[in-house]
CSV table of C-alpha atoms in Angstrom, one decimal:
chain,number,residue,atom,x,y,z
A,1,UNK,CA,0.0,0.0,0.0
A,2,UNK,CA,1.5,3.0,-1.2
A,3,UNK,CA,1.5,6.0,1.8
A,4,UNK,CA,0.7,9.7,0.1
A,5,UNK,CA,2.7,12.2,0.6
A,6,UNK,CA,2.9,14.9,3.1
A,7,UNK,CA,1.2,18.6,2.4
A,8,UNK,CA,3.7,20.9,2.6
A,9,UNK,CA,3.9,22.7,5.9
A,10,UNK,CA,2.1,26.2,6.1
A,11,UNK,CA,5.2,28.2,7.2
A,12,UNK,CA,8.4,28.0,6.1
A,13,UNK,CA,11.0,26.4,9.0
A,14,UNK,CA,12.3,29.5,11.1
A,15,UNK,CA,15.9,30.0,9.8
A,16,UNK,CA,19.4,29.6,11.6
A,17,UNK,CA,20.3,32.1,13.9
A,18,UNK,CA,23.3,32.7,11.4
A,19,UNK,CA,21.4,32.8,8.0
A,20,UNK,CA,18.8,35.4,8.8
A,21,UNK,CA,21.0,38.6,8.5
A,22,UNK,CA,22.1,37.9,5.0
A,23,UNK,CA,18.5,37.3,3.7
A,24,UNK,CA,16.7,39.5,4.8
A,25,UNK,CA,18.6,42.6,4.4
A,26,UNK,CA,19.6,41.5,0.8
A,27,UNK,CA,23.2,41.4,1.7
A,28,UNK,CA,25.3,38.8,-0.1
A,29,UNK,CA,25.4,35.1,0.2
A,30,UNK,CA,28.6,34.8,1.7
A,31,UNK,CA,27.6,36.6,5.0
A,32,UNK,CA,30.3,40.0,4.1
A,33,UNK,CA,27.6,42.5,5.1
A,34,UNK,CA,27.6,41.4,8.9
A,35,UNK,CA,25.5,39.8,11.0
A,36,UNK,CA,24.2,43.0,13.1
A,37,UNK,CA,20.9,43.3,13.5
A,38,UNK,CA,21.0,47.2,13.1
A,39,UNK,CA,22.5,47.2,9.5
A,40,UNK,CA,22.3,49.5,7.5
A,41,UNK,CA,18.9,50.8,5.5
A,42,UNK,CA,17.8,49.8,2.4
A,43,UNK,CA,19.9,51.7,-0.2
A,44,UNK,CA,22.8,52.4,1.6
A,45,UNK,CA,26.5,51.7,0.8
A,46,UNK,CA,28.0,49.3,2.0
A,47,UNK,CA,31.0,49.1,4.6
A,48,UNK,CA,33.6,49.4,2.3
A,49,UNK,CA,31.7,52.2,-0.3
A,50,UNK,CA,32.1,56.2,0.3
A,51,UNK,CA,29.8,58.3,0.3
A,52,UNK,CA,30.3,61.0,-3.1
A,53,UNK,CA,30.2,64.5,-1.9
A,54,UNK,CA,28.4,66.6,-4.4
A,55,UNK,CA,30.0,69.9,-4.4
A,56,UNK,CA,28.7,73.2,-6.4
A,57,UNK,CA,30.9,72.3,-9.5
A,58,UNK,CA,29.3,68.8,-10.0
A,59,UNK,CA,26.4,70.7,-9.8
A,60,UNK,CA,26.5,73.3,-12.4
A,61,UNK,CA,28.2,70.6,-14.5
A,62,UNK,CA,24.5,68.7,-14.0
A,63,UNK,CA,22.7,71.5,-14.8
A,64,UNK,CA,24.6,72.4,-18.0
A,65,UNK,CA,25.8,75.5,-16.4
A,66,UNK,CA,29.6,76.4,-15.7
A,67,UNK,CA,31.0,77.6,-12.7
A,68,UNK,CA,30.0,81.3,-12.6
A,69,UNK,CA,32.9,83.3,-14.4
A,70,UNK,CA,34.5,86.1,-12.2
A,71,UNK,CA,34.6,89.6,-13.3
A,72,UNK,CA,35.9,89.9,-16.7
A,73,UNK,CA,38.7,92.7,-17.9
A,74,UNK,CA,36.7,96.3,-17.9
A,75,UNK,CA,36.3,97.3,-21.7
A,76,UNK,CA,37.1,99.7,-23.5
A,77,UNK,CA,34.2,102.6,-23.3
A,78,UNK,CA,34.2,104.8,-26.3
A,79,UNK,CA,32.1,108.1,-26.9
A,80,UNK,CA,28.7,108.2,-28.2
A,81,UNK,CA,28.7,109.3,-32.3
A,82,UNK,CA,26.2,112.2,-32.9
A,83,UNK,CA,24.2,111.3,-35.4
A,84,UNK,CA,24.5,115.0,-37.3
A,85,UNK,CA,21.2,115.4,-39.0
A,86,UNK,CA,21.4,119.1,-39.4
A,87,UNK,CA,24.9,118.8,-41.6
A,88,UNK,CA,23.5,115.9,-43.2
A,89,UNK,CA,20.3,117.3,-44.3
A,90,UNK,CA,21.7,120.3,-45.5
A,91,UNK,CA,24.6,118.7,-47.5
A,92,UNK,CA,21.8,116.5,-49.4
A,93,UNK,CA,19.5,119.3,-50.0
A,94,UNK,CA,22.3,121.3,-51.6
A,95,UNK,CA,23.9,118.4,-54.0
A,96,UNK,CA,20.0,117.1,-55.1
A,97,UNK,CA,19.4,121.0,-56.0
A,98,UNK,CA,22.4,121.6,-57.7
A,99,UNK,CA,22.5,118.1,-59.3
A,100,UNK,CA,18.8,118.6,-60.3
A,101,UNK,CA,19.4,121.9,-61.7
A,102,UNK,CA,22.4,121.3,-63.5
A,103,UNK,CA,20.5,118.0,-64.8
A,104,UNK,CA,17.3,119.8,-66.4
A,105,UNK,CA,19.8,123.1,-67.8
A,106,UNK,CA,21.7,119.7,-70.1
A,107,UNK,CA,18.3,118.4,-70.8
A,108,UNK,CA,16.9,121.6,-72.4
A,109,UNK,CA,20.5,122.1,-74.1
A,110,UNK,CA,20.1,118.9,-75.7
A,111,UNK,CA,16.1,119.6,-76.8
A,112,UNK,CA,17.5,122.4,-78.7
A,113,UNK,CA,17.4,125.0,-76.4
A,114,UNK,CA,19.6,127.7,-74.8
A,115,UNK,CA,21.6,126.9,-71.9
A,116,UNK,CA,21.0,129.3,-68.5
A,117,UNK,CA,22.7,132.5,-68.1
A,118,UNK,CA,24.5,131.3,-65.1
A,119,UNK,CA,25.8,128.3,-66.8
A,120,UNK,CA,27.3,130.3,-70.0
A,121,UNK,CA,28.9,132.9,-67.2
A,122,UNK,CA,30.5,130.6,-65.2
A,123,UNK,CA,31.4,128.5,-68.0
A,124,UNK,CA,33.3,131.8,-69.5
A,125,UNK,CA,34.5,132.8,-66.1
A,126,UNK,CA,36.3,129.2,-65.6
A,127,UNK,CA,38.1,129.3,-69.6
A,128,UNK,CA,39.2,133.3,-69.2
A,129,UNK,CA,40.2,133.5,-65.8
A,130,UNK,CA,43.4,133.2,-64.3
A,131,UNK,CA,44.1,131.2,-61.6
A,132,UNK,CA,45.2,133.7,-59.1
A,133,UNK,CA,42.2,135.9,-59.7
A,134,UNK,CA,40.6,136.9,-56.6
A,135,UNK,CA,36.8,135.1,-57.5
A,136,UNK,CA,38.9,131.8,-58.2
A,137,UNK,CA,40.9,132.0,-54.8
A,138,UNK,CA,38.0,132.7,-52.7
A,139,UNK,CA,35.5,130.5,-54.0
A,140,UNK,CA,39.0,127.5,-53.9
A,141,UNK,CA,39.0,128.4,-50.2
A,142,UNK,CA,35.5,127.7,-49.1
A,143,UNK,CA,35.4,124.6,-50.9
A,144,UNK,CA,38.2,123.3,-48.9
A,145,UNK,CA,37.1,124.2,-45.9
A,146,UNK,CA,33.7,122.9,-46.5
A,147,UNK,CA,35.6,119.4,-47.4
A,148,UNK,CA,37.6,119.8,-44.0
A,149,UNK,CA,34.5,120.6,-42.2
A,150,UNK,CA,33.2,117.4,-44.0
A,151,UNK,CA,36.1,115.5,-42.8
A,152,UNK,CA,36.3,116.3,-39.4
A,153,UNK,CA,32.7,115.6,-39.0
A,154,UNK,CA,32.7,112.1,-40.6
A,155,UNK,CA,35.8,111.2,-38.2
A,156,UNK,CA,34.9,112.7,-34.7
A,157,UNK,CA,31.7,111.2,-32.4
A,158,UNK,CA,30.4,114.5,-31.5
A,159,UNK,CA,28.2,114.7,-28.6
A,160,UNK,CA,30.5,116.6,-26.5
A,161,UNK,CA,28.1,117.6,-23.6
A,162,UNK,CA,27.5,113.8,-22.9
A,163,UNK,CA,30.3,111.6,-20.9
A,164,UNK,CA,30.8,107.9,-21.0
A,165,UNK,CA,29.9,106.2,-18.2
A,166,UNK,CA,31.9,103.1,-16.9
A,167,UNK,CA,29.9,99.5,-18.7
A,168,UNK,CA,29.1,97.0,-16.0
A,169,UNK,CA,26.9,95.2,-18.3
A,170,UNK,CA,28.6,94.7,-21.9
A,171,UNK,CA,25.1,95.1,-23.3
A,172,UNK,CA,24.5,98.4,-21.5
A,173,UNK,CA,25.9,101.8,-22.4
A,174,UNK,CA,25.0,104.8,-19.9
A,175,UNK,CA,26.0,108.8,-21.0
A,176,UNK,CA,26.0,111.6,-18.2
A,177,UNK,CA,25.1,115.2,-18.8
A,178,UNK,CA,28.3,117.6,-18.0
A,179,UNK,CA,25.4,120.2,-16.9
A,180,UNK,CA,24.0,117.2,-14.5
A,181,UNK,CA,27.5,116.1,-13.6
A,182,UNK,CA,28.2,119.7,-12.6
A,183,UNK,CA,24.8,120.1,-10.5
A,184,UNK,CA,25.8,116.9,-8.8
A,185,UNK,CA,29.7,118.1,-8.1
A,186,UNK,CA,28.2,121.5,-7.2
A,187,UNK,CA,26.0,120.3,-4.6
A,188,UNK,CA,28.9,118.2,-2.8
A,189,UNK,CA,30.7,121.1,-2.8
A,190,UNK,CA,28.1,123.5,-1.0
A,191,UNK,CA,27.8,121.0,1.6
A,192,UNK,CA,31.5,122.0,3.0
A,193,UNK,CA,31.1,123.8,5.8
A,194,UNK,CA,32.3,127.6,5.2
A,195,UNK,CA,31.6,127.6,1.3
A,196,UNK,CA,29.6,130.5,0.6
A,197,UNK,CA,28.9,129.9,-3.3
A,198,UNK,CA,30.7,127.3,-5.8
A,199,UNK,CA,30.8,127.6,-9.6
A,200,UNK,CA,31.8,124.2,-11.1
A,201,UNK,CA,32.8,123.9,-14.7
A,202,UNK,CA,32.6,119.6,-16.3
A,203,UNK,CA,34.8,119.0,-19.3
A,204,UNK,CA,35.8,115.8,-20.9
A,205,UNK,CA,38.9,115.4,-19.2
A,206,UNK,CA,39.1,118.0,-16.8
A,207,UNK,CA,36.7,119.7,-13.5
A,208,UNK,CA,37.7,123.0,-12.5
A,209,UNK,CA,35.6,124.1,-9.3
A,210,UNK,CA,35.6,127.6,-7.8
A,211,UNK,CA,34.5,128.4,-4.6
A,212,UNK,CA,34.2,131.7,-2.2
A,213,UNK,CA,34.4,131.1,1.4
A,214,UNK,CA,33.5,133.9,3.9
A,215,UNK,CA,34.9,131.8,6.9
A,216,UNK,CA,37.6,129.2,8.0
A,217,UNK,CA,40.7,129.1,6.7
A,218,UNK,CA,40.8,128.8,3.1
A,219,UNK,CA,43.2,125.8,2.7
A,220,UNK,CA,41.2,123.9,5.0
A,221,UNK,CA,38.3,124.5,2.9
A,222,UNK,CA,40.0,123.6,-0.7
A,223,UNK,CA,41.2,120.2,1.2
A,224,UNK,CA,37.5,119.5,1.9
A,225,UNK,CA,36.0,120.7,-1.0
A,226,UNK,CA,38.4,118.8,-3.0
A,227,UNK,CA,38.0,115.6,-1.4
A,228,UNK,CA,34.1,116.0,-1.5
A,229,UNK,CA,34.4,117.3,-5.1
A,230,UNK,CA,37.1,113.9,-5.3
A,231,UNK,CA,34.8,111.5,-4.2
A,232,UNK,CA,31.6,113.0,-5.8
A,233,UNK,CA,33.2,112.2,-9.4
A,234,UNK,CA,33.8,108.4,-8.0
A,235,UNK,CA,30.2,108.0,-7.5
A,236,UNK,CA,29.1,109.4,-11.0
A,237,UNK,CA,31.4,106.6,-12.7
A,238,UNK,CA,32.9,108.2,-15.4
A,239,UNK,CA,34.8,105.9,-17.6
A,240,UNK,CA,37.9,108.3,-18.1
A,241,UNK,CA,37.9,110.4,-14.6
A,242,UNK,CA,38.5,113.8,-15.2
A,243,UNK,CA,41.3,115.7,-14.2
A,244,UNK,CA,40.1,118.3,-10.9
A,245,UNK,CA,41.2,121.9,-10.3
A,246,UNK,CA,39.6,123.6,-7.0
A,247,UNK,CA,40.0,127.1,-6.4
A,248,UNK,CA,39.3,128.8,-3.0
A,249,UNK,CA,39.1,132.5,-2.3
A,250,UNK,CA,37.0,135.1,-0.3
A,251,UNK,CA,33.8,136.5,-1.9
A,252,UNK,CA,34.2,140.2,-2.7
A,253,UNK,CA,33.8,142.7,-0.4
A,254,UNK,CA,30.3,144.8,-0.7
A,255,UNK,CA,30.9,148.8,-1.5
């Protein structure tokens, strides 16, 4: 008579005392994870693994950002070009009327007709005339100083009353009024204690700053107006610092 076999049990058999650490925390076969029973959690390292320190380089690097760049070498500032409409208008209204005119007198001299009076004159002027004639020598003049005027137009940026200001941004340019600048310096200056009145004067490469005093000495008032004159041009951060001249004498005595 054959004997059936045995169901299975329900629960598994309770493991060794020694196998139990390995198993249940996933930690390898051969028992090199330990056999504490406050391992570490799931996840972790193990004993012989660091830790990686993630420092703010690895982290731009993650982000597809660089390291953020120091401040870069200050540029070179130039002046702002004037944009000269004035000359410009006036040198293209004079060429199209003279061209225009000169175009419609070879027109009619071609339909058949007579040229203008003017033409014929100056025409006869320029074949009989000598060269050192007085007409020829004068009119030789203004044309090369109107082709000077031209030049030194088309090859200086103009805008004389505005100063450069230093570029923090390299897609920002700033310009300072010299009449604002000069407010600015001249209100610095009246807050010296003794100045009276202060005329200040803002060029492109040089300040020159007079001031009457009716009391204190006056060399210890040109030593403070200069300094707050000095330090007033630092904060309006000029890109080429002017030169500064201060000048400190008594206000004129009243007949």
């Amino acid at each position: 008579m054959t004997t059936p076999p045995e169901p299975p049990p329900d629960h598994e058999p309770a493991p060794a005392p020694g196998d139990e650490p390995t198993r249940a925390r996933g930690g390898a076969p051969d028992g090199s994870a330990g056999s504490s029973p406050s391992g570490p959690p799931r996840g972790a390292p193990s004993d012989g693994a660091r830790v990686p320190v993630l420092t703010d380089a690895d982290a731009d690097a993650d982000a597809g950002t660089g390291p953020t760049p120091g401040p870069g070498p200050a540029s070179r500032v130039r002046r702002f070009w004037s944009v000269r409409r004035i000359p410009a208008a006036v040198l293209a209204a004079l060429v199209l009327g003279g061209a225009g005119l000169l175009l419609y007198d070879v027109a009619a001299v071609r339909a058949d007709r007579t040229a203008m009076a003017w033409r014929r004159e100056l025409a006869d002027g320029l074949a009989t005339r000598p060269l050192d004639d007085t007409w020829v020598v004068v009119g030789a003049a203004v044309a090369v100083v109107l082709g000077l005027w031209l030049l030194i137009l088309a090859a200086t940026p103009g805008l004389r009353a505005i100063l450069p200001m230093r570029r923090e941004h390299a897609d920002v340019r700033a310009g300072l009024d010299r009449e604002a600048a000069a407010l600015a310096l001249r209100d610095r200056a009246m807050e010296v204690s003794g100045v009276q009145s202060v005329r200040v004067r803002v060029g492109r490469s040089k300040v020159a700053v007079k001031a009457a005093s009716h009391f204190r000495a006056l060399d210890e008032v040109r030593a403070d107006v200069e300094a707050a004159v000095a330090a007033g041009v630092d904060e309006l951060a000029l890109a080429h610092p002017p030169a500064l001249t201060v000048r400190v004498a008594r206000p004129p005595r009243k007949a």
